GROMACS .gro file of C-alpha atoms in nm:
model
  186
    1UNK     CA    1   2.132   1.333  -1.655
    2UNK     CA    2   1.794   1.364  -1.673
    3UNK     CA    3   1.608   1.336  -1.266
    4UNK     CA    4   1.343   1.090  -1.231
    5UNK     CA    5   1.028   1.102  -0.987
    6UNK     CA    6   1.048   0.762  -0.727
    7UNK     CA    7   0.787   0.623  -0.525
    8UNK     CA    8   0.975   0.564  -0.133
    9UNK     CA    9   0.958   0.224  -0.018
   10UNK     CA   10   1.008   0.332   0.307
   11UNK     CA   11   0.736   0.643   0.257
   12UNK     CA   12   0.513   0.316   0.120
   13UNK     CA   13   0.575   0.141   0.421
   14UNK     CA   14   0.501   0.380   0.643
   15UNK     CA   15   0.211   0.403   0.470
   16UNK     CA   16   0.088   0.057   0.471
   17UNK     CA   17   0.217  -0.005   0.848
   18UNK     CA   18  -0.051   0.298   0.963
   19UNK     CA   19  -0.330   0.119   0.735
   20UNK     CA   20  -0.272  -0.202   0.840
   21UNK     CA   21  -0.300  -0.057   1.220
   22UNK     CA   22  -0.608   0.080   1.120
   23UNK     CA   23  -0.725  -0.230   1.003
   24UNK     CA   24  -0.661  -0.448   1.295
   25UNK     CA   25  -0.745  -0.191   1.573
   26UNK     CA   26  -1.118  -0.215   1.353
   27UNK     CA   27  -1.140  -0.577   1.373
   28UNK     CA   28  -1.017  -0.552   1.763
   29UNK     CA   29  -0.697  -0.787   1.704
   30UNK     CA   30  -0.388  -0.760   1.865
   31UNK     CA   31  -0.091  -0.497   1.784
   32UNK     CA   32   0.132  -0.812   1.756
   33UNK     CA   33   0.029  -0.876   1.400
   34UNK     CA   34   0.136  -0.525   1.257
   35UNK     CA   35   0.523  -0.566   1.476
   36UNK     CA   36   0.581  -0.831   1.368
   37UNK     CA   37   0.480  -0.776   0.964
   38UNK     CA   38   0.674  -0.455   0.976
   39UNK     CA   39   0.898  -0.466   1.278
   40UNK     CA   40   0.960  -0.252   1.577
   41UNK     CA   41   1.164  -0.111   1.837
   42UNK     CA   42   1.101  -0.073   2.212
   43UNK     CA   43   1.363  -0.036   2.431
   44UNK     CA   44   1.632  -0.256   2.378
   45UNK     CA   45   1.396  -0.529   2.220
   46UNK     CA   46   1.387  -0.501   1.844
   47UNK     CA   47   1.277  -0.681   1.503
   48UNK     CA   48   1.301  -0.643   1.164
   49UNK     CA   49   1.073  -0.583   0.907
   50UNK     CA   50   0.944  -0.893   0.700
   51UNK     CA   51   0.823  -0.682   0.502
   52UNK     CA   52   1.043  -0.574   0.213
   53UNK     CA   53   0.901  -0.238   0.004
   54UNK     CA   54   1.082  -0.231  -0.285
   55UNK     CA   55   1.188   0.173  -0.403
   56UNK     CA   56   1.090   0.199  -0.775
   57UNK     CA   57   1.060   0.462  -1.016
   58UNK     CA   58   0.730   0.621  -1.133
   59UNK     CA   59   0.752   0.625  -1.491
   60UNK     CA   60   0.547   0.846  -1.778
   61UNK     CA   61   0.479   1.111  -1.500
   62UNK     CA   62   0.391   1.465  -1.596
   63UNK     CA   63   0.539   1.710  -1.352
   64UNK     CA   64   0.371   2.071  -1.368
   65UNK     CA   65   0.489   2.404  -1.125
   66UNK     CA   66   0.258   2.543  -0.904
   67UNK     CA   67   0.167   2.826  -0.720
   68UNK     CA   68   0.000   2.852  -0.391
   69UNK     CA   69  -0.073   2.998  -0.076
   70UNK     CA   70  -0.080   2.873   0.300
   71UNK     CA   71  -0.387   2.872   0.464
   72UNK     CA   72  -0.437   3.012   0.798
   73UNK     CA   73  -0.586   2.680   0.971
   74UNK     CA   74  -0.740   2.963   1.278
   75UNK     CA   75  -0.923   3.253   0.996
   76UNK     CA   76  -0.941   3.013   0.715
   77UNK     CA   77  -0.794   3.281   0.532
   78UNK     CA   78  -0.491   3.323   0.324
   79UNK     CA   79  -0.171   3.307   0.563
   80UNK     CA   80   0.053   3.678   0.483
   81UNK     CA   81   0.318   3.629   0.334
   82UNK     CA   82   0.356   3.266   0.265
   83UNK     CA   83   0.341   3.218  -0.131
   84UNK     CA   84   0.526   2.915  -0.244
   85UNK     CA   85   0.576   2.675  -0.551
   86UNK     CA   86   0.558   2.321  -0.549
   87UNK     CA   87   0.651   2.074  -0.825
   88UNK     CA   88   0.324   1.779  -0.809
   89UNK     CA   89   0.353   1.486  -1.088
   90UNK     CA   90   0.035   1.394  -1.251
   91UNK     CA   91  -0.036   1.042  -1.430
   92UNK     CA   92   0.249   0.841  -1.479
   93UNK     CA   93   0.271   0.500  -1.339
   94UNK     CA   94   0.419   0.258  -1.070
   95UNK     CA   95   0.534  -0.059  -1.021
   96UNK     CA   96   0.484  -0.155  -0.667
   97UNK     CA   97   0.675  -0.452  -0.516
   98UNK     CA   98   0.601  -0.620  -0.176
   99UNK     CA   99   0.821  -0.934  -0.033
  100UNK     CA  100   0.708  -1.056   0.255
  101UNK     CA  101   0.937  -1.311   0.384
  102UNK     CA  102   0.829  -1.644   0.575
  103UNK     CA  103   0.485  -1.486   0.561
  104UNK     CA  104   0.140  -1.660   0.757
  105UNK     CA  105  -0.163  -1.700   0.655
  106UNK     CA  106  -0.289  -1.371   0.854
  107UNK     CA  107  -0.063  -1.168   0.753
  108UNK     CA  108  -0.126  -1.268   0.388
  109UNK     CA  109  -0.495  -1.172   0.430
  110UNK     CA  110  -0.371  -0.843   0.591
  111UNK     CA  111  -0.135  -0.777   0.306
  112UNK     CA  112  -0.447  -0.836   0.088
  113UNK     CA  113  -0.665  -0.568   0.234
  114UNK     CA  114  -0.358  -0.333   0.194
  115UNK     CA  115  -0.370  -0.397  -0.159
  116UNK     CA  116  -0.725  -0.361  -0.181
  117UNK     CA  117  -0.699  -0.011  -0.061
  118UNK     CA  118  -0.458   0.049  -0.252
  119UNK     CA  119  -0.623  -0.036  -0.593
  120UNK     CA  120  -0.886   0.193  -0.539
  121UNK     CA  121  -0.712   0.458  -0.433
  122UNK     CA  122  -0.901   0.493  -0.071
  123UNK     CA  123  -0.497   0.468   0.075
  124UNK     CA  124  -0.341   0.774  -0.034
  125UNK     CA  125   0.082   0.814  -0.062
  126UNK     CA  126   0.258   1.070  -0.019
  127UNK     CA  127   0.200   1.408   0.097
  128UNK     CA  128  -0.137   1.650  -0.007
  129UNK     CA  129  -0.358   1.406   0.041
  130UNK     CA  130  -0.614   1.682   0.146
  131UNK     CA  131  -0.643   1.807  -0.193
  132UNK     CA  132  -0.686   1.504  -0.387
  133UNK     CA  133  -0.321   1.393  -0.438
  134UNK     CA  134  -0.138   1.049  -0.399
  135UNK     CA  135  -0.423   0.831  -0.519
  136UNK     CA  136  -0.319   0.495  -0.698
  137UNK     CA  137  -0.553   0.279  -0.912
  138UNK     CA  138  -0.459  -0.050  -0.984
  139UNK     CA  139  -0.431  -0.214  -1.312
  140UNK     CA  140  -0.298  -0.572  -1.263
  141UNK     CA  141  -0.133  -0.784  -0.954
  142UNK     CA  142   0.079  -1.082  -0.927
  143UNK     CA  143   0.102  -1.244  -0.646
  144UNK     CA  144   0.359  -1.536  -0.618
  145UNK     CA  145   0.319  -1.717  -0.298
  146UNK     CA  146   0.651  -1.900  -0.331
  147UNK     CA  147   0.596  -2.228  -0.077
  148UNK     CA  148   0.904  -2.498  -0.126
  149UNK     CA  149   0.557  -2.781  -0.125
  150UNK     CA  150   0.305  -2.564  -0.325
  151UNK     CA  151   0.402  -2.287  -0.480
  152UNK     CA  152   0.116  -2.059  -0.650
  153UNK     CA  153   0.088  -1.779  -0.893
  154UNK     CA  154  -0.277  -1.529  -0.927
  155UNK     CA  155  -0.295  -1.217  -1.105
  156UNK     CA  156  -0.580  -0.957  -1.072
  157UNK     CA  157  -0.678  -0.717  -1.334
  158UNK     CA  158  -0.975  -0.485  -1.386
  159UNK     CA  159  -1.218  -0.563  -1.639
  160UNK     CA  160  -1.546  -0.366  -1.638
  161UNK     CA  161  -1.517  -0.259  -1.343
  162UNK     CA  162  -1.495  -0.602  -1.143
  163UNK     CA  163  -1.186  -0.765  -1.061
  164UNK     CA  164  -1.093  -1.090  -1.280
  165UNK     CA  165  -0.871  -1.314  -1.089
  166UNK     CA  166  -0.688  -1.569  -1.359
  167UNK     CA  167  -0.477  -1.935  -1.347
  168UNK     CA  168  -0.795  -2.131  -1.182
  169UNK     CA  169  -0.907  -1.900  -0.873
  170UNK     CA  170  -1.195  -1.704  -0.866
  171UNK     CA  171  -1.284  -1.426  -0.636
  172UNK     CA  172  -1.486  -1.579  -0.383
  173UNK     CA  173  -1.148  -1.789  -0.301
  174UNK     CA  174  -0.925  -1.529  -0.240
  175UNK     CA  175  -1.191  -1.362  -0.014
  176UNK     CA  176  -1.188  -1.686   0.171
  177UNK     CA  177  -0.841  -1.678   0.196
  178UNK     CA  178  -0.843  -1.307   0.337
  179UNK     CA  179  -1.192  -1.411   0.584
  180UNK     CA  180  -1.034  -1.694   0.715
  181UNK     CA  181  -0.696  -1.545   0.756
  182UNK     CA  182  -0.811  -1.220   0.968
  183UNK     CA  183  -1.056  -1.428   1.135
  184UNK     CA  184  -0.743  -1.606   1.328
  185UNK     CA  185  -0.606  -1.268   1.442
  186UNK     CA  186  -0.927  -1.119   1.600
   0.00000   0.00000   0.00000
């Protein structure tokens, strides 16, 4: 059988969750957002994740051997004795899929700016970060905001550099949405 390279959801969530703490600790909001998006445990008190981070498979990748060498962190020099070989892919691409479940409006704007960073590649996954690796770009969303009253469907691609939101919403809306959203949080 032939091995395939896989994008963790729980390495992805990790990911996000740190972001996302980022994010709110910038806008001086509470920690309460981020536990309970992506759960937590403290002492005996404990929540799930709403947040669902689907594993998938990264598909069309190029995988190439390398060789390097450790780094003394202290001389800056080459650390003795510590040549290895590591096994990066390059290109390829993913299929990232988020469910949030009974998700608010705050969180929804939070999940937004995760995606944001995301798409262009300023929130790196995975490990190497230092020298360049890890860095998604998007291509397209959809986002299905399935609400039993009003449900709605977006998707975002690139075009020429700018983002084109389709099915009736423009840009300015959806940074409404993710304005007003954060907005009740801080």
């Amino acid at each position: 059988s032939q091995s395939q390279s896989i994008l963790s959801g729980t390495s992805l969530a990790g990911v996000l969750r740190h972001r996302a703490e980022r994010i709110v600790n910038t806008l001086g909001g509470s920690s309460t957002l981020v536990n309970e998006l992506f759960g937590f445990v403290v002492g005996k008190q404990s929540q799930a994740s709403r947040l669902v981070v689907h594993e998938k498979v990264i598909e069309k990748a190029d995988d190439l051997v390398q060789n390097r060498i450790a780094i003394d962190r202290f001389t800056g020099g080459a650390y003795h004795g510590a040549l290895f070989q590591e096994q990066p892919i390059f290109g390829g691409s993913v299929c990232i899929e988020l469910e949030l479940r009974n998700p608010k409006d705050d969180e929804i704007g939070l999940l937004l700016l995760l995606l944001k960073d995301l798409w262009t590649s300023d929130l790196p996954v995975g490990g190497e970060s230092s020298i360049g690796r890890g860095r998604l770009k998007g291509i397209q969303a959809d986002l299905i905001w399935n609400r039993p009253q009003n449900p709605k469907q977006w998707q975002i691609r690139q075009s020429n550099g700018n983002l084109q939101i389709e099915d009736g919403s423009d840009l300015s809306k959806s940074e409404t949405l993710v304005k007003d959203d954060l907005e009740q949080f801080v």
